[in-house]
Short mmCIF file of C-alpha atoms and ligand atoms in Angstrom, two decimals:
data_model
loop_
_atom_site.label_atom_id
_atom_site.label_comp_id
_atom_site.label_asym_id
_atom_site.label_seq_id
_atom_site.Cartn_x
_atom_site.Cartn_y
_atom_site.Cartn_z
CA MET A 1 -0.40 20.10 -7.10
CA ARG A 2 0.80 23.37 -8.62
CA LEU A 3 4.52 23.69 -9.10
CA SER A 4 4.37 27.44 -8.41
CA ARG A 5 3.15 26.59 -4.88
CA TYR A 6 5.21 23.42 -4.37
CA PHE A 7 8.53 23.05 -2.56
CA LEU A 8 10.80 21.74 -5.30
CA PRO A 9 14.29 23.26 -5.11
CA LEU A 10 15.87 22.09 -8.41
CA LEU A 11 19.59 22.56 -8.98
CA LYS A 12 20.98 23.62 -12.37
CA GLU A 13 24.52 22.40 -11.74
CA THR A 14 25.56 18.88 -10.82
CA PRO A 15 26.71 19.10 -7.18
CA SER A 16 30.42 18.30 -7.02
CA GLU A 17 30.13 16.22 -3.84
CA ALA A 18 27.97 13.60 -5.60
CA GLN A 19 29.96 10.84 -7.34
CA ILE A 20 27.22 8.62 -8.68
CA VAL A 21 24.29 9.46 -10.89
CA SER A 22 21.53 8.64 -8.39
CA HIS A 23 23.06 10.92 -5.77
CA GLN A 24 23.50 13.70 -8.33
CA LEU A 25 19.92 13.36 -9.55
CA MET A 26 18.44 13.14 -6.06
CA LEU A 27 20.07 16.47 -5.21
CA ARG A 28 19.34 18.12 -8.58
CA ALA A 29 15.69 17.01 -8.65
CA GLY A 30 15.10 18.30 -5.13
CA LEU A 31 14.45 14.89 -3.52
CA ILE A 32 16.88 15.12 -0.61
CA ARG A 33 19.27 17.47 1.13
CA GLN A 34 22.25 16.44 3.21
CA SER A 35 22.09 17.36 6.88
CA SER A 36 25.46 15.92 7.92
CA ALA A 37 27.68 13.15 6.56
CA GLY A 38 25.46 10.21 5.56
CA ILE A 39 22.34 11.83 7.06
CA TYR A 40 19.65 13.29 4.83
CA SER A 41 16.37 15.18 4.92
CA TRP A 42 13.71 13.99 2.52
CA LEU A 43 12.02 16.88 0.69
CA PRO A 44 8.40 16.62 -0.53
CA LEU A 45 9.09 14.97 -3.90
CA GLY A 46 11.63 12.52 -2.48
CA TYR A 47 9.48 11.71 0.52
CA LYS A 48 6.58 10.84 -1.77
CA VAL A 49 8.75 8.27 -3.55
CA LEU A 50 10.09 6.91 -0.27
CA ARG A 51 6.52 6.38 0.96
CA LYS A 52 5.50 4.64 -2.25
CA VAL A 53 8.44 2.25 -1.99
CA GLU A 54 7.60 1.69 1.68
CA GLN A 55 3.96 0.97 0.84
CA ILE A 56 4.81 -1.67 -1.78
CA VAL A 57 7.11 -3.35 0.72
CA ARG A 58 4.38 -3.19 3.39
CA GLU A 59 1.72 -4.69 1.10
CA GLU A 60 3.95 -7.62 0.17
CA MET A 61 4.90 -8.32 3.79
CA ASP A 62 1.23 -8.23 4.80
CA ALA A 63 0.39 -10.54 1.89
CA ALA A 64 3.07 -12.97 3.14
CA GLY A 65 1.27 -13.15 6.51
CA CYS A 66 3.59 -10.90 8.52
CA HIS A 67 2.39 -8.40 11.14
CA GLU A 68 3.64 -4.83 11.32
CA VAL A 69 5.01 -3.39 14.56
CA LEU A 70 7.13 -0.36 15.41
CA MET A 71 10.10 -0.72 17.74
CA PRO A 72 12.10 2.14 19.24
CA SER A 73 15.10 3.60 17.42
CA ILE A 74 16.90 4.06 20.77
CA GLN A 75 17.69 0.79 22.55
CA PRO A 76 19.12 -0.16 25.95
CA ALA A 77 22.65 -1.62 25.99
CA GLU A 78 21.65 -4.49 28.32
CA ILE A 79 19.94 -6.61 25.68
CA TRP A 80 23.01 -6.33 23.43
CA GLN A 81 25.18 -7.40 26.35
CA GLU A 82 22.89 -10.42 26.76
CA SER A 83 23.16 -11.42 23.11
CA GLY A 84 26.90 -10.88 23.20
CA ARG A 85 26.94 -8.34 20.36
CA TYR A 86 27.49 -5.18 22.41
CA ASP A 87 31.29 -5.34 22.26
CA ASP A 88 31.50 -7.11 18.88
CA TYR A 89 29.54 -4.49 16.97
CA GLY A 90 32.39 -1.99 17.34
CA LYS A 91 32.45 1.57 16.13
CA GLU A 92 29.52 1.19 13.74
CA MET A 93 27.24 1.35 16.75
CA LEU A 94 26.35 4.85 17.90
CA ARG A 95 26.51 4.65 21.69
CA ILE A 96 24.61 7.11 23.85
CA THR A 97 24.57 7.77 27.57
CA ASP A 98 21.37 9.14 29.09
CA ARG A 99 21.14 11.61 32.03
CA HIS A 100 21.12 8.72 34.52
CA ASP A 101 24.34 7.39 33.04
CA ARG A 102 22.55 4.46 31.46
CA ALA A 103 24.14 3.04 28.33
CA MET A 104 21.84 3.31 25.32
CA LEU A 105 22.41 3.06 21.58
CA TYR A 106 20.78 4.06 18.30
CA GLY A 107 19.65 0.75 16.81
CA PRO A 108 21.67 -0.52 13.82
CA THR A 109 19.24 -3.49 13.66
CA HIS A 110 16.58 -4.99 15.97
CA GLU A 111 17.24 -8.71 16.62
CA GLU A 112 17.71 -8.05 20.35
CA VAL A 113 14.61 -5.87 20.80
CA ILE A 114 12.33 -8.33 19.04
CA THR A 115 13.78 -11.32 20.91
CA ASP A 116 13.13 -9.46 24.16
CA ILE A 117 9.51 -8.78 23.14
CA PHE A 118 9.07 -12.40 22.11
CA ARG A 119 10.43 -13.95 25.31
CA ARG A 120 8.12 -11.81 27.43
CA SER A 121 5.04 -12.59 25.31
CA ILE A 122 5.10 -16.06 23.79
CA LYS A 123 5.37 -19.13 25.99
CA SER A 124 3.89 -22.03 24.04
CA TYR A 125 4.72 -23.76 20.77
CA LYS A 126 1.01 -23.40 19.96
CA ASP A 127 1.58 -19.69 19.29
CA LEU A 128 4.20 -20.39 16.61
CA PRO A 129 5.07 -19.56 13.89
CA GLN A 130 5.27 -15.77 14.14
CA ASN A 131 6.66 -13.22 11.72
CA LEU A 132 6.79 -9.56 12.76
CA TYR A 133 8.17 -6.64 10.78
CA GLN A 134 8.68 -2.92 11.01
CA ILE A 135 9.77 -0.08 8.78
CA GLN A 136 12.10 1.97 10.95
CA TRP A 137 15.18 4.20 10.78
CA LYS A 138 18.50 2.63 11.64
CA PHE A 139 21.85 4.18 12.42
CA ARG A 140 25.21 2.69 11.49
CA ASP A 141 28.25 4.86 11.92
CA GLU A 142 29.80 3.79 8.62
CA VAL A 143 33.46 4.84 8.27
CA ARG A 144 32.87 6.18 4.78
CA PRO A 145 29.23 7.05 4.14
CA ARG A 146 28.94 7.69 0.41
CA PHE A 147 26.73 7.65 -2.64
CA GLY A 148 23.97 9.59 -0.91
CA VAL A 149 21.16 7.41 0.47
CA MET A 150 22.80 4.26 -0.94
CA ARG A 151 25.27 4.04 1.92
CA GLY A 152 24.02 6.40 4.57
CA ARG A 153 24.61 6.44 8.29
CA GLU A 154 20.91 6.95 9.02
CA PHE A 155 18.73 4.88 6.69
CA LEU A 156 15.24 3.40 6.49
CA MET A 157 15.02 -0.39 6.65
CA LYS A 158 12.18 -2.87 6.55
CA ASP A 159 13.15 -5.61 8.95
CA ASN A 160 11.28 -8.87 9.63
CA TYR A 161 11.92 -11.44 12.33
CA SER A 162 10.55 -14.98 12.16
CA PHE A 163 10.06 -17.42 15.04
CA ASP A 164 9.56 -21.14 14.47
CA LEU A 165 9.54 -24.28 16.58
CA ASP A 166 12.03 -26.21 14.49
CA ARG A 167 14.48 -25.98 11.63
CA GLU A 168 11.93 -27.15 9.06
CA GLY A 169 9.54 -24.38 10.07
CA ALA A 170 12.37 -21.85 9.99
CA ILE A 171 13.35 -22.85 6.44
CA ASN A 172 9.72 -22.54 5.45
CA SER A 173 9.65 -18.97 6.85
CA TYR A 174 12.91 -18.24 5.04
CA ASN A 175 11.47 -19.49 1.76
CA THR A 176 8.31 -17.44 2.19
CA MET A 177 10.40 -14.30 2.61
CA PHE A 178 12.62 -15.29 -0.32
CA LEU A 179 9.61 -15.38 -2.66
CA ALA A 180 8.02 -12.25 -1.14
CA TYR A 181 11.25 -10.35 -1.81
CA LEU A 182 11.33 -11.32 -5.49
CA LYS A 183 7.73 -10.08 -5.83
CA THR A 184 8.37 -6.88 -3.90
CA PHE A 185 11.24 -5.82 -6.15
CA LYS A 186 9.38 -6.89 -9.30
CA ARG A 187 6.47 -4.62 -8.37
CA MET A 188 8.90 -1.70 -8.52
CA GLY A 189 10.04 -2.78 -11.99
CA LEU A 190 13.26 -4.34 -10.69
CA THR A 191 14.67 -7.81 -11.29
CA ALA A 192 16.49 -8.91 -8.16
CA ILE A 193 19.02 -11.72 -8.29
CA PRO A 194 19.29 -13.74 -5.04
CA MET A 195 22.85 -14.71 -4.17
CA ARG A 196 24.28 -16.83 -1.39
CA ALA A 197 25.94 -14.47 1.05
CA GLU A 198 28.09 -14.08 4.14
CA THR A 199 26.17 -13.62 7.39
CA GLY A 200 28.58 -11.15 9.04
CA PRO A 201 27.54 -9.59 12.36
CA ILE A 202 23.94 -10.87 12.08
CA GLY A 203 25.13 -14.50 12.31
CA GLY A 204 23.84 -17.90 11.18
CA ASP A 205 24.69 -20.29 8.37
CA LEU A 206 22.12 -19.55 5.68
CA SER A 207 21.83 -16.20 3.96
CA HIS A 208 20.98 -14.63 0.61
CA GLU A 209 21.41 -11.10 -0.56
CA PHE A 210 19.19 -9.68 -3.28
CA GLN A 211 20.96 -7.58 -5.88
CA ILE A 212 19.24 -5.50 -8.49
CA LEU A 213 21.01 -4.89 -11.74
CA ALA A 214 22.17 -1.45 -12.80
CA GLU A 215 25.12 -0.44 -14.96
CA THR A 216 26.49 1.63 -12.11
CA GLY A 217 26.14 -1.13 -9.49
CA GLU A 218 28.82 -1.49 -6.83
CA SER A 219 29.80 -5.11 -7.44
CA ALA A 220 29.93 -7.55 -10.35
CA ALA A 221 27.17 -10.14 -10.58
CA TYR A 222 27.02 -13.36 -12.64
CA TYR A 223 23.76 -15.21 -13.09
CA ASP A 224 21.76 -17.71 -15.10
CA ALA A 225 19.80 -16.09 -17.95
CA ALA A 226 16.76 -17.99 -16.62
CA PHE A 227 16.29 -15.18 -14.07
CA GLU A 228 15.31 -12.89 -16.93
CA ASP A 229 12.49 -15.18 -18.06
CA ILE A 230 10.90 -16.04 -14.71
CA ASP A 231 7.52 -14.50 -13.93
CA PHE A 232 8.20 -13.50 -10.32
CA MET A 233 4.56 -12.52 -9.84
CA ALA A 234 3.35 -16.08 -10.51
CA ASP A 235 1.86 -17.92 -7.54
CA ASP A 236 3.44 -21.29 -8.32
CA LEU A 237 7.13 -20.36 -8.22
CA ASP A 238 9.37 -23.31 -7.41
CA ILE A 239 11.56 -22.15 -4.54
CA ASP A 240 14.04 -25.03 -4.80
CA GLN A 241 14.51 -24.44 -8.50
CA LEU A 242 15.02 -20.71 -7.89
CA LYS A 243 17.56 -21.38 -5.16
CA SER A 244 19.48 -23.79 -7.40
CA LEU A 245 19.90 -21.29 -10.26
CA TYR A 246 23.44 -20.03 -10.65
CA ALA A 247 24.11 -16.57 -9.21
CA ALA A 248 27.45 -15.36 -7.92
CA THR A 249 29.23 -12.23 -6.84
CA ASP A 250 32.68 -11.31 -8.10
CA ASP A 251 34.54 -13.25 -5.41
CA GLN A 252 32.25 -16.28 -5.66
CA HIS A 253 32.32 -16.58 -9.44
CA ASP A 254 34.66 -19.27 -10.74
CA PRO A 255 34.40 -19.60 -14.54
CA ALA A 256 35.97 -23.08 -14.38
CA ALA A 257 33.45 -24.40 -11.84
CA CYS A 258 30.39 -22.55 -13.18
CA SER A 259 27.77 -25.01 -14.43
CA VAL A 260 25.88 -22.55 -16.64
CA PRO A 261 26.68 -22.87 -20.37
CA ALA A 262 28.47 -19.76 -21.66
CA ASP A 263 25.50 -18.65 -23.77
CA ARG A 264 23.22 -18.76 -20.69
CA LEU A 265 25.61 -16.94 -18.36
CA ARG A 266 24.83 -13.25 -17.86
CA SER A 267 26.92 -10.69 -16.08
CA GLY A 268 26.10 -7.24 -14.79
CA ARG A 269 26.61 -4.89 -11.90
CA GLY A 270 24.56 -5.34 -8.75
CA ILE A 271 23.26 -3.20 -5.89
CA GLU A 272 22.28 -5.02 -2.68
CA VAL A 273 18.73 -4.01 -1.80
CA GLY A 274 17.83 -6.87 0.52
CA HIS A 275 19.43 -9.46 2.73
CA ILE A 276 17.88 -12.43 4.52
CA PHE A 277 19.30 -14.61 7.29
CA ASN A 278 18.52 -17.81 9.10
CA PHE A 279 20.50 -17.90 12.33
CA GLY A 280 18.80 -20.71 14.22
CA THR A 281 18.94 -20.28 17.99
CA LYS A 282 21.78 -17.73 18.20
CA TYR A 283 19.65 -15.07 19.91
CA SER A 284 16.95 -17.23 21.44
CA LYS A 285 19.53 -19.30 23.38
CA ALA A 286 21.58 -16.30 24.48
CA MET A 287 18.52 -14.33 25.58
CA GLY A 288 16.29 -17.16 26.81
CA ALA A 289 13.51 -17.01 24.21
CA LEU A 290 12.02 -20.40 25.03
CA VAL A 291 8.64 -21.98 24.40
CA THR A 292 7.11 -25.08 25.93
CA GLY A 293 7.12 -27.79 23.27
CA PRO A 294 4.45 -30.47 22.64
CA ASP A 295 6.11 -32.80 25.18
CA GLY A 296 6.38 -30.15 27.90
CA GLN A 297 10.11 -29.49 27.38
CA ASP A 298 11.49 -25.94 26.95
CA ILE A 299 12.78 -25.30 23.43
CA ALA A 300 14.80 -22.33 22.14
CA VAL A 301 12.96 -20.93 19.12
CA GLU A 302 14.45 -20.96 15.61
CA MET A 303 14.82 -17.46 14.22
CA GLY A 304 15.57 -15.59 11.04
CA SER A 305 15.75 -11.92 10.06
CA TYR A 306 15.05 -10.30 6.74
CA GLY A 307 16.02 -6.79 5.65
CA ILE A 308 15.15 -4.47 2.77
CA GLY A 309 16.96 -1.15 2.34
CA VAL A 310 13.93 1.07 1.78
CA SER A 311 15.82 4.38 1.50
CA ARG A 312 18.62 2.71 -0.49
CA LEU A 313 15.99 1.46 -2.95
CA VAL A 314 15.13 5.03 -3.95
CA GLY A 315 18.76 5.53 -5.02
CA ALA A 316 18.93 2.06 -6.59
CA LEU A 317 15.77 2.73 -8.62
CA ILE A 318 17.37 5.86 -10.06
CA GLU A 319 20.57 3.95 -10.85
CA ALA A 320 18.42 1.47 -12.77
CA PHE A 321 16.11 4.02 -14.42
CA HIS A 322 17.58 7.28 -15.72
CA ASP A 323 18.97 8.89 -18.87
CA ASP A 324 20.99 12.03 -19.66
CA ASN A 325 17.97 14.22 -18.97
CA GLY A 326 17.13 12.86 -15.55
CA ILE A 327 15.14 10.28 -13.65
CA ILE A 328 12.65 7.86 -15.30
CA TRP A 329 10.40 6.60 -12.49
CA PRO A 330 8.59 3.30 -13.01
CA GLU A 331 4.89 4.08 -12.56
CA PRO A 332 4.38 2.25 -9.24
CA VAL A 333 6.90 4.46 -7.43
CA ALA A 334 6.55 7.74 -9.35
CA PRO A 335 5.92 10.78 -7.10
CA PHE A 336 3.19 11.97 -9.51
CA ASP A 337 1.70 9.99 -12.37
CA VAL A 338 1.33 12.87 -14.79
CA GLY A 339 3.02 16.24 -15.31
CA LEU A 340 0.80 18.85 -16.96
CA ILE A 341 2.83 21.56 -18.63
CA ASN A 342 0.87 24.75 -19.11
CA LEU A 343 2.78 26.59 -21.85
CA ARG A 344 0.86 29.84 -21.32
CA PRO A 345 -0.29 30.36 -17.74
CA GLY A 346 -2.77 33.25 -17.74
CA ASP A 347 -4.22 32.25 -21.11
CA GLU A 348 -7.87 31.57 -20.46
CA ALA A 349 -8.21 28.48 -22.67
CA CYS A 350 -4.96 26.94 -21.38
CA ASP A 351 -5.84 27.55 -17.73
CA ALA A 352 -9.33 26.12 -18.18
CA MET A 353 -8.03 23.00 -19.95
CA VAL A 354 -5.41 22.41 -17.26
CA GLN A 355 -8.06 22.76 -14.57
CA ASP A 356 -10.42 20.40 -16.36
CA LEU A 357 -7.75 17.74 -16.96
CA GLU A 358 -6.58 17.98 -13.38
CA SER A 359 -10.02 17.29 -11.94
CA LYS A 360 -10.62 14.41 -14.37
CA PHE A 361 -7.29 12.84 -13.49
CA ARG A 362 -7.97 13.34 -9.81
CA ARG A 363 -11.34 11.60 -10.07
CA ALA A 364 -9.59 8.66 -11.77
CA GLY A 365 -7.11 8.46 -8.90
CA ARG A 366 -4.17 9.83 -10.88
CA ASP A 367 -1.81 12.18 -9.09
CA VAL A 368 -0.98 15.25 -11.18
CA LEU A 369 1.73 17.93 -10.97
CA ILE A 370 1.00 21.10 -12.92
CA ASP A 371 3.83 23.29 -14.15
CA ASP A 372 2.09 26.66 -13.99
CA ARG A 373 5.30 28.63 -13.48
CA ASP A 374 6.06 31.74 -15.46
CA GLU A 375 9.05 30.11 -17.21
CA ARG A 376 10.32 29.46 -20.74
CA PRO A 377 8.90 26.26 -22.29
CA GLY A 378 12.43 24.83 -22.51
CA ALA A 379 12.93 25.22 -18.76
CA LYS A 380 9.60 23.49 -18.11
CA PHE A 381 10.41 20.55 -20.38
CA ALA A 382 13.82 20.16 -18.73
CA ALA A 383 12.36 20.28 -15.21
CA ILE A 384 9.68 17.69 -15.90
CA ASP A 385 12.22 15.40 -17.60
CA LEU A 386 14.60 15.81 -14.65
CA ILE A 387 12.04 14.80 -12.02
CA GLY A 388 11.07 11.79 -14.15
CA LEU A 389 7.25 11.67 -14.13
CA PRO A 390 6.12 8.77 -16.35
CA TRP A 391 3.71 10.89 -18.45
CA GLN A 392 3.95 14.48 -19.61
CA VAL A 393 1.09 16.45 -21.13
CA VAL A 394 1.78 19.71 -22.92
CA ILE A 395 -1.06 22.23 -23.14
CA GLY A 396 -0.52 25.26 -25.40
CA PRO A 397 -2.74 27.84 -27.11
CA ARG A 398 -1.87 26.65 -30.63
CA GLY A 399 -2.82 23.02 -30.02
CA LEU A 400 -5.96 23.95 -28.14
CA LYS A 401 -7.24 25.88 -31.20
CA ASP A 402 -7.29 22.51 -32.99
CA GLY A 403 -8.61 20.75 -29.90
CA ILE A 404 -5.43 18.82 -29.16
CA VAL A 405 -2.82 18.40 -26.46
CA GLU A 406 0.51 16.57 -26.65
CA LEU A 407 1.35 13.48 -24.63
CA LYS A 408 4.92 12.32 -24.06
CA GLU A 409 5.99 9.09 -22.43
CA ARG A 410 9.12 9.76 -20.37
CA ALA A 411 10.60 6.26 -20.73
CA THR A 412 10.47 6.08 -24.54
CA GLY A 413 10.36 9.76 -25.47
CA GLU A 414 7.41 8.90 -27.74
CA ARG A 415 5.06 11.83 -28.42
CA VAL A 416 1.50 11.81 -29.72
CA GLU A 417 -1.04 14.55 -30.31
CA LEU A 418 -4.54 13.70 -29.20
CA SER A 419 -7.81 15.13 -27.99
CA PRO A 420 -8.27 15.75 -24.24
CA GLU A 421 -10.89 12.96 -24.17
CA ALA A 422 -8.52 10.48 -25.79
CA LEU A 423 -5.81 11.54 -23.34
CA ILE A 424 -7.99 10.86 -20.31
CA ASN A 425 -9.05 7.52 -21.73
CA ARG A 426 -5.50 6.51 -22.41
CA LEU A 427 -4.08 7.42 -19.00
CA THR A 428 -6.98 6.30 -16.83
CA ALA A 429 -7.80 3.03 -18.59
C1 P5A B 1 18.16 -8.20 8.42
C2 P5A B 1 17.04 -7.40 9.01
C3 P5A B 1 20.24 -6.81 8.67
O1 P5A B 1 20.50 -5.81 9.32
N1 P5A B 1 18.83 -7.47 10.51
C4 P5A B 1 17.47 -7.04 10.38
C5 P5A B 1 19.37 -7.91 9.26
N2 P5A B 1 20.69 -7.01 7.43
S1 P5A B 1 21.66 -6.01 6.58
O2 P5A B 1 22.06 -6.71 5.40
O3 P5A B 1 22.70 -5.53 7.40
O4 P5A B 1 20.77 -4.79 6.16
C6 P5A B 1 19.58 -4.99 5.41
C7 P5A B 1 19.53 -4.07 4.20
O5 P5A B 1 19.61 -2.71 4.64
C8 P5A B 1 20.26 -1.93 3.66
N3 P5A B 1 21.40 -1.20 4.25
C9 P5A B 1 21.67 0.10 4.04
N4 P5A B 1 21.03 1.05 3.33
C10 P5A B 1 21.56 2.28 3.31
N5 P5A B 1 22.69 2.63 3.98
C11 P5A B 1 23.36 1.71 4.72
N6 P5A B 1 24.46 2.07 5.39
C12 P5A B 1 22.86 0.38 4.77
N7 P5A B 1 23.26 -0.76 5.39
C13 P5A B 1 22.36 -1.71 5.05
C14 P5A B 1 20.72 -2.86 2.56
O6 P5A B 1 19.78 -2.83 1.49
C15 P5A B 1 20.68 -4.21 3.25
O7 P5A B 1 20.44 -5.26 2.33
#
């Protein structure tokens, strides 16, 4: 991709409406634009990151044996009246009336829709367990949307729903999601701390929220240092041990009762990027999601739901990975892998080298953004730092005379001069 032909509206000034660094950087780096309060458009660079985050989430859900579906964003009021949540949900629910005066709503979550699908499709215990998920926009009319995509009114969520015959099966589904979540966040370079949580309007008696650590996080988090040493990608993680490790929010933390020795207790600031719930038969009983059990009796299925804030994660990643010059994307979610800075567009040798490197990177499956704009070098360096690509390559006439280009790693600031061959080897190994 050539920057001169791309749609990347960078801002020089920090927009005054943005209070936190991720919101400021998302606007400055041309990732999003606000449409109305808490509602955003995703511009090309931001949308690329959103899709990469979404894809990691999707791969981990598929690996955990879940099946992807897509449910409507607009839902009928009736199913919420059946579950009993229509009145309880209050003003956060955006209520709509269609031309036939039917009550509809923009879904804030999908427990009712999935329970309705289930009850009309699955009749026997032999078809259990099931775990379905989607990646779909939600709407919650938050009183005070703020911090950009971190607390929006319209936001992208990955939501799973599990169906089991009994409590034991349901806990097993819960544990599977618990481990899948730790892996999902780790793949993005994030350590997520699972914390016991309130169930709120979703309901149930067992719930964890997953908080990633960032200095600018919304709430205080206390946790066992063991979380920092665990290899979340390992296949033999001990779920019971993980669940027993100390982790507490501000209101839960009681220094007197905390069992972790002082030198093993860590504290930080957390951002909630996921939340999982087991709510038993709350919806299946209210809505009649029954299966015939082994002895011929009708049984209300045991359910759970599991959410990841996909659009919030883009903001959370920036909160976790940035410096004074801009964003520092971890490689798995970076919009492009490499930024090629052509210091002298129009110079034959520079143009040819850029072209050659681009096609070699492309063949190796590396996504490249070329700054071929007619701009001062300083402006190019600042732009490529701001948008946070993991690797920067500087191509200039002076270096090329000696057969070298310069490589800079965004995260460390480390620079090396090397031959184009060595560069390709290093970044495509
Ligand atoms: C779980 C899946 C649920 O809604 N029902 C389906 C359950 N859980 S939740 O905790 O309310 O939301 C799940 C995750 O969505 C993100 N999130 C938000 N992101 C941006 N803006 C918002 N206003 C917002 N509200 C929730 C969070 O990451 C949350 O963990």
